[in-house]
Tab-separated table of C-alpha atoms and ligand atoms in Angstrom:
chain	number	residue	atom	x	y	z
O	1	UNK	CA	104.983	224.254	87.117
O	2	UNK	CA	102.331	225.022	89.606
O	3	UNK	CA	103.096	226.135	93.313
O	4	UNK	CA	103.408	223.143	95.891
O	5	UNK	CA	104.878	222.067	99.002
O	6	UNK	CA	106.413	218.331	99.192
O	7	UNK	CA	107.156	216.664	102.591
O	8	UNK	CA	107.714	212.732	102.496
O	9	UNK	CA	106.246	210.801	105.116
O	10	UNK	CA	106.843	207.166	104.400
O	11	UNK	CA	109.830	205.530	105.006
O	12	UNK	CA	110.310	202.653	102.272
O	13	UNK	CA	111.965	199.281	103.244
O	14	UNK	CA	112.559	197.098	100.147
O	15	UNK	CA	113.833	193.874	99.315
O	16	UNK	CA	113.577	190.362	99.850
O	17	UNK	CA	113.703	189.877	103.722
O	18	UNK	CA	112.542	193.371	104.015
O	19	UNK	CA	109.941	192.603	106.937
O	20	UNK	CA	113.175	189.864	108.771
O	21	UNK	CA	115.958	192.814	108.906
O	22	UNK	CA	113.506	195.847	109.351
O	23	UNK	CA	109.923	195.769	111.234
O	24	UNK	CA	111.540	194.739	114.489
O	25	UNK	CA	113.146	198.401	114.746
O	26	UNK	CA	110.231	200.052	112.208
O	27	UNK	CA	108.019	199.447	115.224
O	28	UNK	CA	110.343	200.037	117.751
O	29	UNK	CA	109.267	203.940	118.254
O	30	UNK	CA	105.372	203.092	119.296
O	31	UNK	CA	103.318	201.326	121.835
O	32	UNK	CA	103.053	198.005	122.989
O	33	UNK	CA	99.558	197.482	121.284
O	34	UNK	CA	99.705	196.614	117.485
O	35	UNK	CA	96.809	195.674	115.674
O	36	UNK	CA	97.931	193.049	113.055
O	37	UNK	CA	95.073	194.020	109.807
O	38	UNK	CA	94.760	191.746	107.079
O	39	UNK	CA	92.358	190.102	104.818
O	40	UNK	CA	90.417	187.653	103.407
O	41	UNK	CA	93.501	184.583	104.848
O	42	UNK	CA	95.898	184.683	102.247
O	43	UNK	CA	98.350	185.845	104.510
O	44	UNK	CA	97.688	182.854	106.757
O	45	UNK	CA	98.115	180.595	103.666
O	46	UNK	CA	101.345	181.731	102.426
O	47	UNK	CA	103.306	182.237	106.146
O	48	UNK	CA	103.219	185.919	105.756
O	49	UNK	CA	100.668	186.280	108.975
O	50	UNK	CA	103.133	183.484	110.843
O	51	UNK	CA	106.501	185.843	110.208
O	52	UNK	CA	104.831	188.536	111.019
O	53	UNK	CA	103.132	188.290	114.121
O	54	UNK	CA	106.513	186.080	115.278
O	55	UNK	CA	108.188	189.190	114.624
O	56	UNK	CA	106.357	191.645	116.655
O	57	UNK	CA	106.150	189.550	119.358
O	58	UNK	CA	109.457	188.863	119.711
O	59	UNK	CA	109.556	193.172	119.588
O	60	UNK	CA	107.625	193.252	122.833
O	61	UNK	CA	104.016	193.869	121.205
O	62	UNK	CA	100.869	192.505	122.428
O	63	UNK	CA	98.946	191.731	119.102
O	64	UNK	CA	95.339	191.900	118.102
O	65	UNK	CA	93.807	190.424	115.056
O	66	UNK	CA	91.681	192.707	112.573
O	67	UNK	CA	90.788	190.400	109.961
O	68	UNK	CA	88.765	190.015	106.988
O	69	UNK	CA	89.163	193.387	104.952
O	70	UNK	CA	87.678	192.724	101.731
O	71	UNK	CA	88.521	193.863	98.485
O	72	UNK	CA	87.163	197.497	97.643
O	73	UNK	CA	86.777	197.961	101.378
O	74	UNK	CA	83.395	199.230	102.850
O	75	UNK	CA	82.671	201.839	105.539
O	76	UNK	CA	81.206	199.277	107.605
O	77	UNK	CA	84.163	197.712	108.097
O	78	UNK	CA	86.354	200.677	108.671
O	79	UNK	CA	83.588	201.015	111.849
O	80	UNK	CA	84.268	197.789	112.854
O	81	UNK	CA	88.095	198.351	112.830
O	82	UNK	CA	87.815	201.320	114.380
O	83	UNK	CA	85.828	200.383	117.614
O	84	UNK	CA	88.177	197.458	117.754
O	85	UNK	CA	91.235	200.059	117.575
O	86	UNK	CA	89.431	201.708	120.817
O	87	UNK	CA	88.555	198.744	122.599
O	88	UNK	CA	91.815	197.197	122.805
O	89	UNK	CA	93.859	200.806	123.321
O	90	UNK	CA	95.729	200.027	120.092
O	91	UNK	CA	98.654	202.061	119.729
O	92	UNK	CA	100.100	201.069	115.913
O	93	UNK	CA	98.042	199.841	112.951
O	94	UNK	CA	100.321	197.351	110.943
O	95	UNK	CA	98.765	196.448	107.574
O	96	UNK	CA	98.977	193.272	105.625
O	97	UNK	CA	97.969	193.027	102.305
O	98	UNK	CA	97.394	195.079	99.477
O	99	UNK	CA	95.222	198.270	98.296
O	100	UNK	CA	92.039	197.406	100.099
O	101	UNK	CA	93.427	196.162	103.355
O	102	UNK	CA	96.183	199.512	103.383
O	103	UNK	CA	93.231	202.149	102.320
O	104	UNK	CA	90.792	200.908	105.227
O	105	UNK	CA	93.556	201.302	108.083
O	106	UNK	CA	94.598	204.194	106.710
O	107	UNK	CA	90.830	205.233	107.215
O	108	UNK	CA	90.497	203.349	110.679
O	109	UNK	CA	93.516	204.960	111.729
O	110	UNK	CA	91.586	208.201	111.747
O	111	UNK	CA	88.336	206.850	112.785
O	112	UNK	CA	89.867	205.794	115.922
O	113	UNK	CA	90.770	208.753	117.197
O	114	UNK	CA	87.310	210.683	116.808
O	115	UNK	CA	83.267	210.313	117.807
O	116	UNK	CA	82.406	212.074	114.713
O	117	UNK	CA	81.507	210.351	111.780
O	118	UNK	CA	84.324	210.682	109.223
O	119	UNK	CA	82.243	210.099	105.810
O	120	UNK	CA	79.846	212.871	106.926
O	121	UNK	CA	83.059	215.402	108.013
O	122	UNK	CA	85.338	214.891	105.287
O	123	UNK	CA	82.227	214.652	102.451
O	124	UNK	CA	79.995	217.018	103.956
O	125	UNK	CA	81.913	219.678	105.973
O	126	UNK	CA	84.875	219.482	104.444
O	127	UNK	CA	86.950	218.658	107.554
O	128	UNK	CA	90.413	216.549	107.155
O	129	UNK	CA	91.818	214.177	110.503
O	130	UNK	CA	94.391	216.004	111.868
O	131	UNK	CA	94.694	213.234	114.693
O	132	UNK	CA	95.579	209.497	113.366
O	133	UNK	CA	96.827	206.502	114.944
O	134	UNK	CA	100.344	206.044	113.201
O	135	UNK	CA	100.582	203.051	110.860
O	136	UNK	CA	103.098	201.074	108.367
O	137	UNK	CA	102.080	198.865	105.612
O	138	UNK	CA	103.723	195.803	104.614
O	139	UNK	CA	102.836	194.890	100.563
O	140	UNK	CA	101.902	191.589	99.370
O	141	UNK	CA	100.072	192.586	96.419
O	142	UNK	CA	101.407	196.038	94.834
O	143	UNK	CA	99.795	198.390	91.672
O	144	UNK	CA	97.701	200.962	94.118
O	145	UNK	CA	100.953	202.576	95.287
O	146	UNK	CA	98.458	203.163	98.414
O	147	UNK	CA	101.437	202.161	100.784
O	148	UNK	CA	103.055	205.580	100.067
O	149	UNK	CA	100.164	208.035	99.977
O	150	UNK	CA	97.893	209.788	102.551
O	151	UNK	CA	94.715	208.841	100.468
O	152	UNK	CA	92.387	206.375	100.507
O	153	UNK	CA	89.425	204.719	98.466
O	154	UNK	CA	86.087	203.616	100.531
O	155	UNK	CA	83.070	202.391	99.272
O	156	UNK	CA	79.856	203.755	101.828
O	157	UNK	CA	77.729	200.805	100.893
O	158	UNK	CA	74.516	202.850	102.087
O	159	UNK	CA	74.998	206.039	100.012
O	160	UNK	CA	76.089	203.667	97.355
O	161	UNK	CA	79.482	205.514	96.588
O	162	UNK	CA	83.043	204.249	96.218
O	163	UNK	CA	85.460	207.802	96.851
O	164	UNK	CA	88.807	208.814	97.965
O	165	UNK	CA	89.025	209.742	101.612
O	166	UNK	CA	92.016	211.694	103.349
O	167	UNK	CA	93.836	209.836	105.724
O	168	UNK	CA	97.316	210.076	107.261
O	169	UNK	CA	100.127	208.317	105.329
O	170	UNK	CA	101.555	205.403	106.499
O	171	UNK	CA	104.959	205.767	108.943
O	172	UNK	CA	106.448	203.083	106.638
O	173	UNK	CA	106.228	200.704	104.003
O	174	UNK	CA	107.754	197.795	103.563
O	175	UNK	CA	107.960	196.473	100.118
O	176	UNK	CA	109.691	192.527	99.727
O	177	UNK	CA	108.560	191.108	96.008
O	178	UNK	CA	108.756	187.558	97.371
O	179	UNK	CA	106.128	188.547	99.403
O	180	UNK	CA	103.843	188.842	96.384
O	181	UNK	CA	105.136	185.000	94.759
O	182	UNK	CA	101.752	184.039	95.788
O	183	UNK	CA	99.653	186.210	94.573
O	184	UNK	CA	97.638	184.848	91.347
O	185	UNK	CA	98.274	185.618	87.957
O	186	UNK	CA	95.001	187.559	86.813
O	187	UNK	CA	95.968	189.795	90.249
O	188	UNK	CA	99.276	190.495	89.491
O	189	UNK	CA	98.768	191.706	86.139
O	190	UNK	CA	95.933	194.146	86.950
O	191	UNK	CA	97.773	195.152	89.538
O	192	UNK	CA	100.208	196.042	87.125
O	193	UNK	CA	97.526	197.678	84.774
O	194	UNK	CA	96.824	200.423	87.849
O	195	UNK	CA	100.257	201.201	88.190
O	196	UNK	CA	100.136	202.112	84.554
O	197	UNK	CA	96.528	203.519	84.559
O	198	UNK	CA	98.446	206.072	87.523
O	199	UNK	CA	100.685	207.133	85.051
O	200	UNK	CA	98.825	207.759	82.641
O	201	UNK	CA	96.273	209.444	84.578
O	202	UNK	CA	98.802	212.058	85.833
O	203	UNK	CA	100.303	212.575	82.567
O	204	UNK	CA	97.134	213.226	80.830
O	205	UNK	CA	96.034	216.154	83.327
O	206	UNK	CA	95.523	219.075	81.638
O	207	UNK	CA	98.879	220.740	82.670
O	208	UNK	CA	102.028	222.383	80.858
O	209	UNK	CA	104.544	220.595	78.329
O	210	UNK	CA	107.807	219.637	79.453
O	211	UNK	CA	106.854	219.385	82.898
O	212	UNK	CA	109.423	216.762	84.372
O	213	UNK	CA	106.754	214.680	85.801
O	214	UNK	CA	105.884	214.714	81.882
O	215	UNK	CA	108.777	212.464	81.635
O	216	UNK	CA	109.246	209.970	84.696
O	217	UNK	CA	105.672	209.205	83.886
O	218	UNK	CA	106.079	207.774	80.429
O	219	UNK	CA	109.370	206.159	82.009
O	220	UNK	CA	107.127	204.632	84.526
O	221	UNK	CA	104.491	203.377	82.065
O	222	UNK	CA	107.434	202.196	79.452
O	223	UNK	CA	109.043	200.047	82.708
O	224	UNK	CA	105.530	198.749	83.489
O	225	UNK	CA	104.891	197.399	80.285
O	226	UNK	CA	108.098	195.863	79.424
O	227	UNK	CA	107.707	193.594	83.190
O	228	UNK	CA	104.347	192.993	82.587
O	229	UNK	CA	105.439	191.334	79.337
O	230	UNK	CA	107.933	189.483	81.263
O	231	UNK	CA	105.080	188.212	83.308
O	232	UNK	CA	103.227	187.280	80.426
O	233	UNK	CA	105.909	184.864	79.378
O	234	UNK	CA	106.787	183.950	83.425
O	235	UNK	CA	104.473	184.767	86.053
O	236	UNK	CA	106.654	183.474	88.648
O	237	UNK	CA	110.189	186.317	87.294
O	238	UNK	CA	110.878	187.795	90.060
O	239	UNK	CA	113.008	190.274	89.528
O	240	UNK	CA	109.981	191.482	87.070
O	241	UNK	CA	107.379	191.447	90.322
O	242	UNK	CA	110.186	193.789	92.014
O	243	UNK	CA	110.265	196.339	89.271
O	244	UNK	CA	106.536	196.415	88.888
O	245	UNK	CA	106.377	196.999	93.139
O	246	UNK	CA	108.691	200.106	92.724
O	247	UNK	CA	106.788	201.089	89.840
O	248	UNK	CA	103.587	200.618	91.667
O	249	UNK	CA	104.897	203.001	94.324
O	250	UNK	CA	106.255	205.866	92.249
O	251	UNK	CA	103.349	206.312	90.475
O	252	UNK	CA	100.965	206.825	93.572
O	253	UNK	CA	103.571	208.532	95.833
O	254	UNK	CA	102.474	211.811	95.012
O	255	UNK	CA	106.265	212.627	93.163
O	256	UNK	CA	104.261	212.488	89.600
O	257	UNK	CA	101.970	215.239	90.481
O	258	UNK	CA	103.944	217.817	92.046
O	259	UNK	CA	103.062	221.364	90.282
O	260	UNK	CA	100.471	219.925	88.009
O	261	UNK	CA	97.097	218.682	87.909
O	262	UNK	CA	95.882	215.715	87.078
O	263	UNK	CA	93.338	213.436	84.935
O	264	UNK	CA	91.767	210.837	86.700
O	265	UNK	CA	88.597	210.456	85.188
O	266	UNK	CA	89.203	207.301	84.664
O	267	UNK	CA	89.904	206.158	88.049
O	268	UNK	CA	86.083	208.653	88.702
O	269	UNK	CA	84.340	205.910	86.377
O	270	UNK	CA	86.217	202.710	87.719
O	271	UNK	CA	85.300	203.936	91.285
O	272	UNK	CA	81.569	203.964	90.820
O	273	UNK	CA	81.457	201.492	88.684
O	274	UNK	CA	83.139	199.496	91.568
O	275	UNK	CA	80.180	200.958	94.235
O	276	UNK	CA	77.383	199.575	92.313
O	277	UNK	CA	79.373	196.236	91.100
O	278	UNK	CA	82.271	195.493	93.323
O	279	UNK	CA	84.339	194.748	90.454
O	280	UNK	CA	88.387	194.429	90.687
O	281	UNK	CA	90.137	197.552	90.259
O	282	UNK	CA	92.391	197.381	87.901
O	283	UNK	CA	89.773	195.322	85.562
O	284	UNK	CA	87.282	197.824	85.081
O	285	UNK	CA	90.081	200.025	84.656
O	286	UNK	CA	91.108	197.945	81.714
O	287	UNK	CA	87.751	197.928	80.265
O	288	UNK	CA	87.335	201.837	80.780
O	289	UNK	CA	90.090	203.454	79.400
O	290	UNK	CA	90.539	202.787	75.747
O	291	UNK	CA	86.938	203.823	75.712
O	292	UNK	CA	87.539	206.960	77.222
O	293	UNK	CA	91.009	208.045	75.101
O	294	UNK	CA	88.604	207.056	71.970
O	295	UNK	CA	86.535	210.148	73.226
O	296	UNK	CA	89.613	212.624	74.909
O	297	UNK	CA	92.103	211.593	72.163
O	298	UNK	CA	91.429	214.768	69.766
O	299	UNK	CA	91.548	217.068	72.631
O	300	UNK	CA	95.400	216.554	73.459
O	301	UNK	CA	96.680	215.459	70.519
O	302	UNK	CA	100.408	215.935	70.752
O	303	UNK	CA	100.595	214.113	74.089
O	304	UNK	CA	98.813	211.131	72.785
O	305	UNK	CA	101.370	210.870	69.316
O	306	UNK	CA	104.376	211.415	72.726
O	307	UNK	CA	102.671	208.459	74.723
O	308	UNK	CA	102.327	206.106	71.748
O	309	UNK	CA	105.672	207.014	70.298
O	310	UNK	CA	107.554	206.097	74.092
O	311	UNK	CA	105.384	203.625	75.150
O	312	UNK	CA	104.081	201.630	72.565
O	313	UNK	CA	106.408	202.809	69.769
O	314	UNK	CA	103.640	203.882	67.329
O	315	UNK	CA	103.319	206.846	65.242
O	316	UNK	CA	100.192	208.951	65.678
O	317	UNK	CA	97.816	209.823	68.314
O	318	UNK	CA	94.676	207.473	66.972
O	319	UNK	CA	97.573	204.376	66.820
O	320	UNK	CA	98.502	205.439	70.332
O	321	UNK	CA	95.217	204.205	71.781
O	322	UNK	CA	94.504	201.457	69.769
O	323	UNK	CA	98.159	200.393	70.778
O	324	UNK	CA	96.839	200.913	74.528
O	325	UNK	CA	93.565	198.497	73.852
O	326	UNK	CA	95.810	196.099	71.643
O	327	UNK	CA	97.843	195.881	74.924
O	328	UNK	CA	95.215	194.992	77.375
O	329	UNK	CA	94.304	192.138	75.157
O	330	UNK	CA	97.883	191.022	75.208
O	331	UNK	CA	97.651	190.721	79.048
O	332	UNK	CA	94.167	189.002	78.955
O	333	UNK	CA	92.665	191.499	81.022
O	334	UNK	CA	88.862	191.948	80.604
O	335	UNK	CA	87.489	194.308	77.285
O	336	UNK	CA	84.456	194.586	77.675
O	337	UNK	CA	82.245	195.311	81.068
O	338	UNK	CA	80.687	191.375	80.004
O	339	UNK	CA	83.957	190.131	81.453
O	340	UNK	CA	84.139	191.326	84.810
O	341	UNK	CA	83.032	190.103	87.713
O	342	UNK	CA	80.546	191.273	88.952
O	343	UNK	CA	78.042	190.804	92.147
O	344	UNK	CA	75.280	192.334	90.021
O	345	UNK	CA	74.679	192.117	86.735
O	346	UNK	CA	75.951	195.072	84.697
O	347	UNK	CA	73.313	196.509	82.370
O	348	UNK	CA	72.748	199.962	80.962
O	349	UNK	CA	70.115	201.402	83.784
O	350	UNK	CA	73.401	200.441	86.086
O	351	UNK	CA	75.900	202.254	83.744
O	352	UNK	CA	72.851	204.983	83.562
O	353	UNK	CA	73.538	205.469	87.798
O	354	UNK	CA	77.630	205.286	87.580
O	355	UNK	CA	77.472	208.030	84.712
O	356	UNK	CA	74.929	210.095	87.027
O	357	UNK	CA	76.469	209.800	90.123
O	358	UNK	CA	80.303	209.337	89.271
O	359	UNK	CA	82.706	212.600	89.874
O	360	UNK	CA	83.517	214.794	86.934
O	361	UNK	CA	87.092	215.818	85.953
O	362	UNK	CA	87.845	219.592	85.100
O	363	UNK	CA	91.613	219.444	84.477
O	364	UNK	CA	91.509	216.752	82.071
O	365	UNK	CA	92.175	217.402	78.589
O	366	UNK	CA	88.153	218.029	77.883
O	367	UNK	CA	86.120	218.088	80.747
O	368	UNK	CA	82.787	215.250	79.744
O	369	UNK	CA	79.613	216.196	79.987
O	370	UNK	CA	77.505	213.124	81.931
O	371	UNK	CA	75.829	211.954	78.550
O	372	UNK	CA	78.897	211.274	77.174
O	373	UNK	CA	80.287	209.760	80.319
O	374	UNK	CA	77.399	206.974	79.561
O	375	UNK	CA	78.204	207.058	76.261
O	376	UNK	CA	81.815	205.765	76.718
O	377	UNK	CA	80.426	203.797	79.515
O	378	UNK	CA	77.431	202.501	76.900
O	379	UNK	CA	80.808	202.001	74.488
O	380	UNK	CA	82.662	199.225	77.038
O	381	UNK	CA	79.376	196.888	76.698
F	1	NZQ	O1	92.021	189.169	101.058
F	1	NZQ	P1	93.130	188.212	100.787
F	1	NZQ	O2	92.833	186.807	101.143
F	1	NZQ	O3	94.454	188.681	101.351
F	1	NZQ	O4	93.287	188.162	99.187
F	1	NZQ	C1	93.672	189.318	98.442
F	1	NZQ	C2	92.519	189.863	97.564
F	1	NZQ	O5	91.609	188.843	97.262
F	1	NZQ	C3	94.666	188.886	97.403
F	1	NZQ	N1	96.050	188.916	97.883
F	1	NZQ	C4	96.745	189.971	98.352
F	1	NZQ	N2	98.022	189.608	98.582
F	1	NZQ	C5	98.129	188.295	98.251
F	1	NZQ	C6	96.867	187.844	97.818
F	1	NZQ	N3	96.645	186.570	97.413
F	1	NZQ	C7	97.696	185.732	97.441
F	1	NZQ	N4	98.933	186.097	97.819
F	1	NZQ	C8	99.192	187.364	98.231
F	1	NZQ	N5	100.451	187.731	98.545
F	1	NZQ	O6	94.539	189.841	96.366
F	1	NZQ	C9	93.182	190.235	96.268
F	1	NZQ	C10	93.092	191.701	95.935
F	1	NZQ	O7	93.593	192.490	96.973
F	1	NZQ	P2	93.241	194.058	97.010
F	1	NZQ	O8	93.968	194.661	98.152
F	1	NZQ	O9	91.765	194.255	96.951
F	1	NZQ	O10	93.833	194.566	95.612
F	1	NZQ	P3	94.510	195.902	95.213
F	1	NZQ	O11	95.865	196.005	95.792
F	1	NZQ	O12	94.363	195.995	93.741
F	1	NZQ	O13	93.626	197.044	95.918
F	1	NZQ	C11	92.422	197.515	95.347
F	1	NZQ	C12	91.832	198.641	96.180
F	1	NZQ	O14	92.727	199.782	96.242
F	1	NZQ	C13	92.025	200.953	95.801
F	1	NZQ	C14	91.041	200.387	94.815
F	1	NZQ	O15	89.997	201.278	94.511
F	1	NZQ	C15	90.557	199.139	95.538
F	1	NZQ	O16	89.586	199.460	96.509
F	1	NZQ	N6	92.990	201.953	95.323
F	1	NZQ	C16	93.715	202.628	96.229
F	1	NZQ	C17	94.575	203.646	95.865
F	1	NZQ	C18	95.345	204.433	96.853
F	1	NZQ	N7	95.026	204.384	98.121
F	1	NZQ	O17	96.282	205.135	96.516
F	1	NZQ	C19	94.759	204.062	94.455
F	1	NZQ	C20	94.130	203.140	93.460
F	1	NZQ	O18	93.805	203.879	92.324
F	1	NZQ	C21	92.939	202.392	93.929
F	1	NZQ	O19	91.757	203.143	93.753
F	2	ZN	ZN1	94.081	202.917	90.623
């Protein structure tokens, strides 16, 4: 084990009626002003927005609207959030929805408490918000596990760059699986597939054996994969949706990676892949990472044989990631980068500018070299 420090900031609400019994008093502690964030309308569709804004009203709060955060949310739009935060003196950031919608008020929540501009001082002078305007999340679609972690992953649509910014954590989360009922299949399931991808990001960083986190991860990724197979057979189990949102959470709450490091190279391809294509997360994820065990599998052998053997129940390391890809196809998630969708066409002079311009792991099992990064990328065609 490395040296660390671990403080939890979130406070997690879960359950069915989560939002009824708890955001009443969750909000209780800030000012009158509450900007209600969502995104593209399903909220409005399924009566989440309705309960919701019902809820805080009868609290006492004067709400404003910030609507339309897209999926893989821009800069742009963190701007406009945050010059609506100032305008209307808002006081508590509530968000509604699910990674993209949580990342850019975690993002706006610092934006609106400084001039600067935050891209340029976090990228370029290496300067971290140490002022936010507090904010909870409510879930209705879970995998990121963004709800319980100070991070957050902007794309500056300009520079052409999709990366993790630091942001404060959110005050709470509240987590109710029937709040995700409505959330389509193809969603749910790569949802699921990031909450996995977490894991196994964490586990393969280049750190000690027999570190604990060693172990809840590969009990994480063995509960993911036994509810998304009861998804497979009924989208609509959901008791299975509830595991999966806890899962979700612990495995992007930070508890994994506690005196270790980390891979996430995969997660450094999917993001710039998503920059240049705006593809859906947990897709290109799917597409990426048998492609890129193929290439890391020799280099940490015995932890690949461990991850097939408790996960997938297979023998050797090879089996382990075939197992993995075997898996994916099971779900119906995408294979190839042909599959996803895409608002420009993905061709190898694109996969050429993610390889260049994507970040490069040093505590993975082998750090790549960024001709082999477009190799693997090259490989997912
Ligand atoms: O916009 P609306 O209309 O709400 O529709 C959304 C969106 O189209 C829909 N949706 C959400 N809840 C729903 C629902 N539809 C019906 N019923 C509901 N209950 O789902 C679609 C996808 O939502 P989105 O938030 O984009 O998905 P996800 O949760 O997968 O978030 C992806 C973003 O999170 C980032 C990703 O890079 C991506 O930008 N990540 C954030 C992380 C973090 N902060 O810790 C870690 C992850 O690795 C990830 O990078
Ligand atoms: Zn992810």
């Amino acid at each position: 084990m490395q040296k660390f420090v671990y403080e939890y900031a979130t406070k997690v609400y879960f359950g069915e009626g989560a939002a009824r019994e708890h955001l009443a008093e969750a909000v209780s502690g800030y000012g009158k002003n509450v900007m209600l964030a969502y995104g593209g309308g399903s909220v409005k569709k399924n009566g989440i927005y309705d309960e919701l804004k019902t809820i805080l009203e009868n609290a006492g709060k004067t709400v404003t609207d910030f609507s339309g955060i897209m999926s893989n949310p821009t800069y742009a739009k963190v701007q406009e959030g945050a010059k609506l935060a100032k305008e209307q003196k808002i006081d508590f950031i509530l968000a509604v929805g699910g990674g993209s919608v949580i990342d850019c008020c975690k993002i706006v929540a610092a934006q609106a408490k400084t001039d600067k501009d935050l891209w340029e001082m976090e990228m370029t002078e290496h300067q971290f918000p140490t002022e936010v305007l507090p904010m909870g999340a409510v879930v209705t679609a879970s995998g990121t596990g963004a709800e319980m972690n100070g991070g957050a992953v902007i794309t500056n649509e300009e520079k052409i760059i999709k990366a993790g910014m630091a942001a404060a954590a959110p005050r709470f989360a509240i987590l109710d699986p029937e709040y995700t009922m409505s959330l389509p299949r193809m969603q749910v399931i790569s949802g699921a597939f990031d909450t996995l991808s977490h894991a196994m990001e964490t586990y393969f960083g280049n750190s000690d054996q027999d570190n604990v986190s060693d172990d809840v991860a590969l009990a994480i990724m063995r509960n993911t994969v036994v509810n998304m197979r009861r998804l497979l057979k009924n989208v609509n189990d959901i008791q299975a949706r509830s595991n999966l949102m806890w899962d979700s959470a612990m495995a992007e709450n930070g508890i994994l990676k506690v005196g270790r490091v980390t891979d996430f190279q995969a997660h450094q391809l999917e993001h710039q892949l998503g920059a240049y294509t705006d593809c859906n997360h947990g897709q290109g994820l799917a597409v990426i990472h048998p492609a890129y065990y193929r290439h890391i599998v020799k280099d940490a052998k015995e932890k690949f044989e461990r991850f097939g053997k408790e996960v997938f129940g297979v023998e050797s390391a090879g089996e382990s990631v075939e197992a993995l890809a075997a898996f994916i196809k099971e779900c119906g998630l995408p294979t190839k980068m042909g599959e996803l969708r895409s608002k420009t066409e993905i061709t190898p002079e694109l996969l050429k500018n993610v390889a260049d311009t994507c970040n490069v792991i040093k505590c993975n099992p082998r750090e790549l070299g960024r001709d082999e990064i477009y190799e693997i990328l090259m490989e997912c065609m």
